[in-house]
């Protein structure tokens, strides 16, 4: 993971205020969740002298999606921004360096409010952008995205009930796109992301590195040959069912 810039004390209330607007939170709801009086929070967010303990500030940032100066990777961040994307820029510029991984997922659907997803290092974000009357900022340029994936499928249909459901749907769409257009670089990038997910999100029956390298190579070759992800999944499911039945008969 790329090094993260240090969030200074002066930046904390500015970033917190931007996140509150992006999330559509109210001060009363935040006060209830963080045990910080709404009146004190209001003064602090305006950058005025106000005594709020470091522990409560950390709890506030955690509630808003920041832990240890980074976007939390255990939730799906859901933001709303408009116009020049000033709040989105404020948060990402404060938390990220240009060396961090930033993938942008967008679609071609015509709408006043557009749905976008981002993978920012280990964090995943859903962003609804409403253009102002005169300005519609380019999100890819605003966040200095390293990769922009454009789909015909509406991203508003991507499930958001959990981080894993959104992430898995987006990676599956990206994988299918890579197969369809024969983008080897994209395939390799996706395989790297799947490898990153494996340790924390999957449970394995083996710890053999060579076996996982063999599986990764087989999947990569199959995708390059044009085998669809659904066909690979069916083959694996059928094999798993066969192995289960074999074990049951012994």
PDB file of C-alpha atoms in Angstrom:
ATOM      1  CA  UNK A   1       0.000   0.000   0.000  1.00  0.00           C
ATOM      2  CA  UNK A   2       1.221   3.513  -0.788  1.00  0.00           C
ATOM      3  CA  UNK A   3       2.253   5.802   2.046  1.00  0.00           C
ATOM      4  CA  UNK A   4      -0.552   8.002   3.349  1.00  0.00           C
ATOM      5  CA  UNK A   5      -0.180  11.726   3.994  1.00  0.00           C
ATOM      6  CA  UNK A   6      -0.453  12.666   7.649  1.00  0.00           C
ATOM      7  CA  UNK A   7      -3.789  14.266   8.524  1.00  0.00           C
ATOM      8  CA  UNK A   8      -2.939  17.431  10.473  1.00  0.00           C
ATOM      9  CA  UNK A   9      -4.949  18.801  13.375  1.00  0.00           C
ATOM     10  CA  UNK A  10      -5.995  21.779  11.239  1.00  0.00           C
ATOM     11  CA  UNK A  11      -7.256  19.459   8.483  1.00  0.00           C
ATOM     12  CA  UNK A  12      -9.351  17.217  10.740  1.00  0.00           C
ATOM     13  CA  UNK A  13     -12.403  19.525  11.128  1.00  0.00           C
ATOM     14  CA  UNK A  14     -12.254  20.470   7.427  1.00  0.00           C
ATOM     15  CA  UNK A  15     -12.235  16.817   6.330  1.00  0.00           C
ATOM     16  CA  UNK A  16     -14.899  15.928   8.899  1.00  0.00           C
ATOM     17  CA  UNK A  17     -17.195  18.708   7.646  1.00  0.00           C
ATOM     18  CA  UNK A  18     -16.715  17.550   4.038  1.00  0.00           C
ATOM     19  CA  UNK A  19     -17.540  13.960   4.992  1.00  0.00           C
ATOM     20  CA  UNK A  20     -20.667  15.026   6.858  1.00  0.00           C
ATOM     21  CA  UNK A  21     -21.916  16.787   3.711  1.00  0.00           C
ATOM     22  CA  UNK A  22     -20.935  13.863   1.472  1.00  0.00           C
ATOM     23  CA  UNK A  23     -22.753  11.388   3.709  1.00  0.00           C
ATOM     24  CA  UNK A  24     -25.789  13.605   4.253  1.00  0.00           C
ATOM     25  CA  UNK A  25     -25.475  13.274   8.030  1.00  0.00           C
ATOM     26  CA  UNK A  26     -27.154  15.604  10.518  1.00  0.00           C
ATOM     27  CA  UNK A  27     -25.417  17.002  13.578  1.00  0.00           C
ATOM     28  CA  UNK A  28     -28.070  15.527  15.850  1.00  0.00           C
ATOM     29  CA  UNK A  29     -27.534  12.026  14.428  1.00  0.00           C
ATOM     30  CA  UNK A  30     -23.761  12.366  14.750  1.00  0.00           C
ATOM     31  CA  UNK A  31     -24.116  13.657  18.318  1.00  0.00           C
ATOM     32  CA  UNK A  32     -26.163  10.597  19.231  1.00  0.00           C
ATOM     33  CA  UNK A  33     -23.631   8.242  17.656  1.00  0.00           C
ATOM     34  CA  UNK A  34     -20.466   9.866  19.021  1.00  0.00           C
ATOM     35  CA  UNK A  35     -21.544  11.341  22.363  1.00  0.00           C
ATOM     36  CA  UNK A  36     -20.413  14.810  21.259  1.00  0.00           C
ATOM     37  CA  UNK A  37     -22.877  17.613  21.933  1.00  0.00           C
ATOM     38  CA  UNK A  38     -24.277  19.004  18.680  1.00  0.00           C
ATOM     39  CA  UNK A  39     -23.566  22.595  19.747  1.00  0.00           C
ATOM     40  CA  UNK A  40     -19.916  21.790  20.517  1.00  0.00           C
ATOM     41  CA  UNK A  41     -19.569  19.857  17.268  1.00  0.00           C
ATOM     42  CA  UNK A  42     -20.972  22.773  15.272  1.00  0.00           C
ATOM     43  CA  UNK A  43     -18.423  25.170  16.753  1.00  0.00           C
ATOM     44  CA  UNK A  44     -15.542  22.735  16.241  1.00  0.00           C
ATOM     45  CA  UNK A  45     -16.454  22.101  12.594  1.00  0.00           C
ATOM     46  CA  UNK A  46     -16.236  25.832  11.916  1.00  0.00           C
ATOM     47  CA  UNK A  47     -12.631  25.765  13.080  1.00  0.00           C
ATOM     48  CA  UNK A  48     -13.243  27.689  16.263  1.00  0.00           C
ATOM     49  CA  UNK A  49     -11.704  26.846  19.610  1.00  0.00           C
ATOM     50  CA  UNK A  50     -13.685  24.066  21.223  1.00  0.00           C
ATOM     51  CA  UNK A  51     -12.533  21.383  23.630  1.00  0.00           C
ATOM     52  CA  UNK A  52     -13.343  17.945  22.258  1.00  0.00           C
ATOM     53  CA  UNK A  53     -11.245  15.066  23.566  1.00  0.00           C
ATOM     54  CA  UNK A  54      -8.936  13.210  21.190  1.00  0.00           C
ATOM     55  CA  UNK A  55     -10.864  10.019  21.937  1.00  0.00           C
ATOM     56  CA  UNK A  56     -14.146  11.581  20.813  1.00  0.00           C
ATOM     57  CA  UNK A  57     -12.537  13.081  17.699  1.00  0.00           C
ATOM     58  CA  UNK A  58     -11.235   9.596  16.815  1.00  0.00           C
ATOM     59  CA  UNK A  59     -14.741   8.205  17.372  1.00  0.00           C
ATOM     60  CA  UNK A  60     -16.201  10.926  15.151  1.00  0.00           C
ATOM     61  CA  UNK A  61     -13.766  10.155  12.335  1.00  0.00           C
ATOM     62  CA  UNK A  62     -14.450   6.432  12.670  1.00  0.00           C
ATOM     63  CA  UNK A  63     -18.191   7.115  12.409  1.00  0.00           C
ATOM     64  CA  UNK A  64     -17.523   9.163   9.262  1.00  0.00           C
ATOM     65  CA  UNK A  65     -15.420   6.392   7.710  1.00  0.00           C
ATOM     66  CA  UNK A  66     -11.836   7.195   8.692  1.00  0.00           C
ATOM     67  CA  UNK A  67      -9.547   5.081  10.854  1.00  0.00           C
ATOM     68  CA  UNK A  68      -5.876   5.805  11.419  1.00  0.00           C
ATOM     69  CA  UNK A  69      -5.888   8.574   8.828  1.00  0.00           C
ATOM     70  CA  UNK A  70      -7.236   6.273   6.093  1.00  0.00           C
ATOM     71  CA  UNK A  71     -10.611   5.493   4.599  1.00  0.00           C
ATOM     72  CA  UNK A  72     -12.003   2.431   6.333  1.00  0.00           C
ATOM     73  CA  UNK A  73     -11.840  -0.723   4.210  1.00  0.00           C
ATOM     74  CA  UNK A  74     -14.555  -2.619   6.123  1.00  0.00           C
ATOM     75  CA  UNK A  75     -17.522  -0.572   4.857  1.00  0.00           C
ATOM     76  CA  UNK A  76     -18.927   0.638   1.555  1.00  0.00           C
ATOM     77  CA  UNK A  77     -18.641   4.419   1.690  1.00  0.00           C
ATOM     78  CA  UNK A  78     -21.692   6.092   0.164  1.00  0.00           C
ATOM     79  CA  UNK A  79     -21.307   9.752  -0.755  1.00  0.00           C
ATOM     80  CA  UNK A  80     -23.242  12.410  -2.659  1.00  0.00           C
ATOM     81  CA  UNK A  81     -21.526  15.377  -4.313  1.00  0.00           C
ATOM     82  CA  UNK A  82     -22.176  17.946  -7.031  1.00  0.00           C
ATOM     83  CA  UNK A  83     -20.660  20.601  -9.251  1.00  0.00           C
ATOM     84  CA  UNK A  84     -16.886  20.797  -8.904  1.00  0.00           C
ATOM     85  CA  UNK A  85     -16.765  17.846  -6.471  1.00  0.00           C
ATOM     86  CA  UNK A  86     -15.111  20.081  -3.892  1.00  0.00           C
ATOM     87  CA  UNK A  87     -15.967  17.861  -0.904  1.00  0.00           C
ATOM     88  CA  UNK A  88     -14.748  14.700  -2.648  1.00  0.00           C
ATOM     89  CA  UNK A  89     -11.501  16.454  -3.572  1.00  0.00           C
ATOM     90  CA  UNK A  90     -11.060  17.761  -0.024  1.00  0.00           C
ATOM     91  CA  UNK A  91     -11.307  14.285   1.512  1.00  0.00           C
ATOM     92  CA  UNK A  92      -9.226  12.389  -1.043  1.00  0.00           C
ATOM     93  CA  UNK A  93      -6.525  15.068  -1.310  1.00  0.00           C
ATOM     94  CA  UNK A  94      -6.130  15.031   2.477  1.00  0.00           C
ATOM     95  CA  UNK A  95      -6.031  11.249   2.816  1.00  0.00           C
ATOM     96  CA  UNK A  96      -4.250  10.034  -0.301  1.00  0.00           C
ATOM     97  CA  UNK A  97      -1.039  10.441  -2.216  1.00  0.00           C
ATOM     98  CA  UNK A  98      -0.859  10.235  -6.011  1.00  0.00           C
ATOM     99  CA  UNK A  99       0.877   6.861  -5.623  1.00  0.00           C
ATOM    100  CA  UNK A 100      -2.240   5.246  -4.147  1.00  0.00           C
ATOM    101  CA  UNK A 101      -4.362   2.914  -6.263  1.00  0.00           C
ATOM    102  CA  UNK A 102      -7.470   4.649  -7.612  1.00  0.00           C
ATOM    103  CA  UNK A 103      -9.848   2.845  -9.983  1.00  0.00           C
ATOM    104  CA  UNK A 104     -12.993   4.576 -11.237  1.00  0.00           C
ATOM    105  CA  UNK A 105     -16.069   2.607 -12.360  1.00  0.00           C
ATOM    106  CA  UNK A 106     -18.539   4.625 -14.468  1.00  0.00           C
ATOM    107  CA  UNK A 107     -21.392   3.976 -16.897  1.00  0.00           C
ATOM    108  CA  UNK A 108     -22.859   5.653 -19.967  1.00  0.00           C
ATOM    109  CA  UNK A 109     -26.341   6.136 -18.568  1.00  0.00           C
ATOM    110  CA  UNK A 110     -27.854   9.583 -19.254  1.00  0.00           C
ATOM    111  CA  UNK A 111     -29.115  11.056 -15.995  1.00  0.00           C
ATOM    112  CA  UNK A 112     -28.914  14.263 -14.006  1.00  0.00           C
ATOM    113  CA  UNK A 113     -27.519  12.303 -11.063  1.00  0.00           C
ATOM    114  CA  UNK A 114     -24.866   9.778 -12.059  1.00  0.00           C
ATOM    115  CA  UNK A 115     -23.703   6.772 -10.050  1.00  0.00           C
ATOM    116  CA  UNK A 116     -19.990   6.079  -9.811  1.00  0.00           C
ATOM    117  CA  UNK A 117     -17.889   3.632  -7.813  1.00  0.00           C
ATOM    118  CA  UNK A 118     -14.267   3.986  -6.807  1.00  0.00           C
ATOM    119  CA  UNK A 119     -11.675   1.660  -5.400  1.00  0.00           C
ATOM    120  CA  UNK A 120      -9.219   3.777  -3.443  1.00  0.00           C
ATOM    121  CA  UNK A 121      -6.428   1.549  -2.181  1.00  0.00           C
ATOM    122  CA  UNK A 122      -8.347  -0.970  -0.029  1.00  0.00           C
ATOM    123  CA  UNK A 123     -11.487   1.163   0.334  1.00  0.00           C
ATOM    124  CA  UNK A 124     -14.593   1.085  -1.874  1.00  0.00           C
ATOM    125  CA  UNK A 125     -16.839   4.096  -2.453  1.00  0.00           C
ATOM    126  CA  UNK A 126     -20.201   4.681  -4.113  1.00  0.00           C
ATOM    127  CA  UNK A 127     -20.631   8.267  -5.250  1.00  0.00           C
ATOM    128  CA  UNK A 128     -23.751   9.936  -6.618  1.00  0.00           C
ATOM    129  CA  UNK A 129     -22.849  13.056  -8.580  1.00  0.00           C
ATOM    130  CA  UNK A 130     -25.353  15.728  -9.533  1.00  0.00           C
ATOM    131  CA  UNK A 131     -24.105  18.280 -12.039  1.00  0.00           C
ATOM    132  CA  UNK A 132     -24.766  21.906 -11.188  1.00  0.00           C
ATOM    133  CA  UNK A 133     -26.508  24.246 -13.624  1.00  0.00           C
ATOM    134  CA  UNK A 134     -23.174  25.305 -15.117  1.00  0.00           C
ATOM    135  CA  UNK A 135     -20.523  22.797 -14.005  1.00  0.00           C
ATOM    136  CA  UNK A 136     -20.024  19.044 -14.406  1.00  0.00           C
ATOM    137  CA  UNK A 137     -16.568  18.061 -13.161  1.00  0.00           C
ATOM    138  CA  UNK A 138     -14.638  15.115 -14.615  1.00  0.00           C
ATOM    139  CA  UNK A 139     -14.355  12.697 -11.692  1.00  0.00           C
ATOM    140  CA  UNK A 140     -11.506  10.761 -13.283  1.00  0.00           C
ATOM    141  CA  UNK A 141      -9.390  13.893 -13.476  1.00  0.00           C
ATOM    142  CA  UNK A 142     -10.555  15.159 -10.097  1.00  0.00           C
ATOM    143  CA  UNK A 143      -9.307  12.071  -8.267  1.00  0.00           C
ATOM    144  CA  UNK A 144      -6.356  11.389 -10.625  1.00  0.00           C
ATOM    145  CA  UNK A 145      -7.701   7.905 -11.371  1.00  0.00           C
ATOM    146  CA  UNK A 146      -5.163   5.335 -12.508  1.00  0.00           C
ATOM    147  CA  UNK A 147      -7.774   3.312 -14.357  1.00  0.00           C
ATOM    148  CA  UNK A 148     -11.246   4.270 -15.629  1.00  0.00           C
ATOM    149  CA  UNK A 149     -13.657   1.447 -16.519  1.00  0.00           C
ATOM    150  CA  UNK A 150     -16.780   2.432 -18.463  1.00  0.00           C
ATOM    151  CA  UNK A 151     -19.775   0.073 -18.616  1.00  0.00           C
ATOM    152  CA  UNK A 152     -23.030   0.042 -20.536  1.00  0.00           C
ATOM    153  CA  UNK A 153     -24.734  -1.636 -17.584  1.00  0.00           C
ATOM    154  CA  UNK A 154     -26.235   0.930 -15.157  1.00  0.00           C
ATOM    155  CA  UNK A 155     -24.119   1.122 -12.033  1.00  0.00           C
ATOM    156  CA  UNK A 156     -27.218   2.164 -10.122  1.00  0.00           C
ATOM    157  CA  UNK A 157     -28.150  -1.541 -10.313  1.00  0.00           C
ATOM    158  CA  UNK A 158     -25.043  -2.662  -8.393  1.00  0.00           C
ATOM    159  CA  UNK A 159     -26.146  -4.006  -4.977  1.00  0.00           C
ATOM    160  CA  UNK A 160     -25.125  -1.911  -1.984  1.00  0.00           C
ATOM    161  CA  UNK A 161     -26.507  -4.003   0.892  1.00  0.00           C
ATOM    162  CA  UNK A 162     -22.937  -4.925   1.834  1.00  0.00           C
ATOM    163  CA  UNK A 163     -19.360  -4.118   0.882  1.00  0.00           C
ATOM    164  CA  UNK A 164     -18.762  -7.626  -0.446  1.00  0.00           C
ATOM    165  CA  UNK A 165     -21.838  -7.661  -2.689  1.00  0.00           C
ATOM    166  CA  UNK A 166     -20.908  -4.334  -4.315  1.00  0.00           C
ATOM    167  CA  UNK A 167     -17.226  -5.222  -4.669  1.00  0.00           C
ATOM    168  CA  UNK A 168     -17.892  -8.679  -6.082  1.00  0.00           C
ATOM    169  CA  UNK A 169     -20.403  -7.327  -8.619  1.00  0.00           C
ATOM    170  CA  UNK A 170     -17.995  -4.632  -9.810  1.00  0.00           C
ATOM    171  CA  UNK A 171     -15.040  -7.016 -10.103  1.00  0.00           C
ATOM    172  CA  UNK A 172     -17.200  -9.493 -12.036  1.00  0.00           C
ATOM    173  CA  UNK A 173     -18.266  -6.738 -14.450  1.00  0.00           C
ATOM    174  CA  UNK A 174     -14.668  -5.627 -14.880  1.00  0.00           C
ATOM    175  CA  UNK A 175     -13.528  -9.207 -15.444  1.00  0.00           C
ATOM    176  CA  UNK A 176     -16.141  -9.739 -18.142  1.00  0.00           C
ATOM    177  CA  UNK A 177     -15.112  -6.483 -19.819  1.00  0.00           C
ATOM    178  CA  UNK A 178     -11.469  -7.552 -19.795  1.00  0.00           C
ATOM    179  CA  UNK A 179     -12.378 -10.868 -21.426  1.00  0.00           C
ATOM    180  CA  UNK A 180     -14.624  -9.210 -24.016  1.00  0.00           C
ATOM    181  CA  UNK A 181     -11.989  -6.720 -25.170  1.00  0.00           C
ATOM    182  CA  UNK A 182      -8.940  -8.919 -24.581  1.00  0.00           C
ATOM    183  CA  UNK A 183      -7.341  -6.482 -22.143  1.00  0.00           C
ATOM    184  CA  UNK A 184      -4.465  -8.463 -20.638  1.00  0.00           C
ATOM    185  CA  UNK A 185      -3.325  -5.578 -18.433  1.00  0.00           C
ATOM    186  CA  UNK A 186      -6.791  -5.290 -16.928  1.00  0.00           C
ATOM    187  CA  UNK A 187      -6.967  -9.053 -16.393  1.00  0.00           C
ATOM    188  CA  UNK A 188      -3.666  -9.011 -14.540  1.00  0.00           C
ATOM    189  CA  UNK A 189      -4.847  -6.083 -12.423  1.00  0.00           C
ATOM    190  CA  UNK A 190      -8.025  -7.941 -11.516  1.00  0.00           C
ATOM    191  CA  UNK A 191      -6.102 -11.079 -10.627  1.00  0.00           C
ATOM    192  CA  UNK A 192      -3.933  -8.978  -8.309  1.00  0.00           C
ATOM    193  CA  UNK A 193      -7.069  -7.607  -6.620  1.00  0.00           C
ATOM    194  CA  UNK A 194      -8.503 -11.087  -6.208  1.00  0.00           C
ATOM    195  CA  UNK A 195      -5.204 -12.145  -4.641  1.00  0.00           C
ATOM    196  CA  UNK A 196      -5.397  -9.198  -2.241  1.00  0.00           C
ATOM    197  CA  UNK A 197      -8.921 -10.200  -1.227  1.00  0.00           C
ATOM    198  CA  UNK A 198      -8.089 -13.840  -0.653  1.00  0.00           C
ATOM    199  CA  UNK A 199      -6.301 -13.575   2.666  1.00  0.00           C
ATOM    200  CA  UNK A 200      -8.934 -11.553   4.472  1.00  0.00           C
ATOM    201  CA  UNK A 201     -12.159 -12.484   2.750  1.00  0.00           C
ATOM    202  CA  UNK A 202     -11.895 -16.165   1.836  1.00  0.00           C
ATOM    203  CA  UNK A 203     -11.403 -19.337   3.863  1.00  0.00           C
ATOM    204  CA  UNK A 204      -8.997 -21.857   2.366  1.00  0.00           C
ATOM    205  CA  UNK A 205      -8.617 -25.585   2.784  1.00  0.00           C
ATOM    206  CA  UNK A 206      -4.902 -25.393   1.963  1.00  0.00           C
ATOM    207  CA  UNK A 207      -2.011 -23.068   2.696  1.00  0.00           C
ATOM    208  CA  UNK A 208       0.064 -24.224  -0.269  1.00  0.00           C
ATOM    209  CA  UNK A 209       1.321 -21.179  -2.195  1.00  0.00           C
ATOM    210  CA  UNK A 210       2.164 -23.332  -5.215  1.00  0.00           C
ATOM    211  CA  UNK A 211      -1.412 -24.607  -5.460  1.00  0.00           C
ATOM    212  CA  UNK A 212      -2.802 -21.061  -5.412  1.00  0.00           C
ATOM    213  CA  UNK A 213      -0.264 -20.000  -8.041  1.00  0.00           C
ATOM    214  CA  UNK A 214      -1.407 -22.933 -10.183  1.00  0.00           C
ATOM    215  CA  UNK A 215      -5.055 -21.894  -9.797  1.00  0.00           C
ATOM    216  CA  UNK A 216      -4.272 -18.280 -10.668  1.00  0.00           C
ATOM    217  CA  UNK A 217      -2.391 -19.378 -13.781  1.00  0.00           C
ATOM    218  CA  UNK A 218      -5.228 -21.649 -14.872  1.00  0.00           C
ATOM    219  CA  UNK A 219      -7.825 -18.912 -14.439  1.00  0.00           C
ATOM    220  CA  UNK A 220      -5.710 -16.409 -16.338  1.00  0.00           C
ATOM    221  CA  UNK A 221      -5.179 -18.828 -19.234  1.00  0.00           C
ATOM    222  CA  UNK A 222      -8.882 -19.695 -19.380  1.00  0.00           C
ATOM    223  CA  UNK A 223      -9.874 -16.026 -19.501  1.00  0.00           C
ATOM    224  CA  UNK A 224      -7.336 -15.294 -22.231  1.00  0.00           C
ATOM    225  CA  UNK A 225      -8.773 -18.173 -24.279  1.00  0.00           C
ATOM    226  CA  UNK A 226     -12.241 -16.629 -24.026  1.00  0.00           C
ATOM    227  CA  UNK A 227     -13.798 -18.918 -21.453  1.00  0.00           C
ATOM    228  CA  UNK A 228     -16.538 -16.944 -19.712  1.00  0.00           C
ATOM    229  CA  UNK A 229     -16.408 -16.360 -15.957  1.00  0.00           C
ATOM    230  CA  UNK A 230     -19.786 -18.088 -15.594  1.00  0.00           C
ATOM    231  CA  UNK A 231     -18.456 -21.208 -17.346  1.00  0.00           C
ATOM    232  CA  UNK A 232     -15.435 -21.271 -15.023  1.00  0.00           C
ATOM    233  CA  UNK A 233     -17.680 -20.847 -11.992  1.00  0.00           C
ATOM    234  CA  UNK A 234     -19.945 -23.706 -13.165  1.00  0.00           C
ATOM    235  CA  UNK A 235     -16.964 -25.982 -13.669  1.00  0.00           C
ATOM    236  CA  UNK A 236     -15.697 -25.220 -10.162  1.00  0.00           C
ATOM    237  CA  UNK A 237     -19.168 -25.660  -8.634  1.00  0.00           C
ATOM    238  CA  UNK A 238     -19.671 -28.984 -10.431  1.00  0.00           C
ATOM    239  CA  UNK A 239     -16.241 -30.173  -9.281  1.00  0.00           C
ATOM    240  CA  UNK A 240     -16.942 -29.150  -5.698  1.00  0.00           C
ATOM    241  CA  UNK A 241     -20.289 -30.969  -5.727  1.00  0.00           C
ATOM    242  CA  UNK A 242     -18.644 -34.076  -7.141  1.00  0.00           C
ATOM    243  CA  UNK A 243     -15.957 -34.003  -4.470  1.00  0.00           C
ATOM    244  CA  UNK A 244     -18.600 -33.590  -1.776  1.00  0.00           C
ATOM    245  CA  UNK A 245     -20.601 -36.561  -3.053  1.00  0.00           C
ATOM    246  CA  UNK A 246     -17.437 -38.647  -3.265  1.00  0.00           C
ATOM    247  CA  UNK A 247     -16.549 -37.864   0.340  1.00  0.00           C
ATOM    248  CA  UNK A 248     -20.087 -38.686   1.457  1.00  0.00           C
ATOM    249  CA  UNK A 249     -19.954 -42.162  -0.056  1.00  0.00           C
ATOM    250  CA  UNK A 250     -16.743 -43.110   1.741  1.00  0.00           C
TER     251      UNK A 250
END
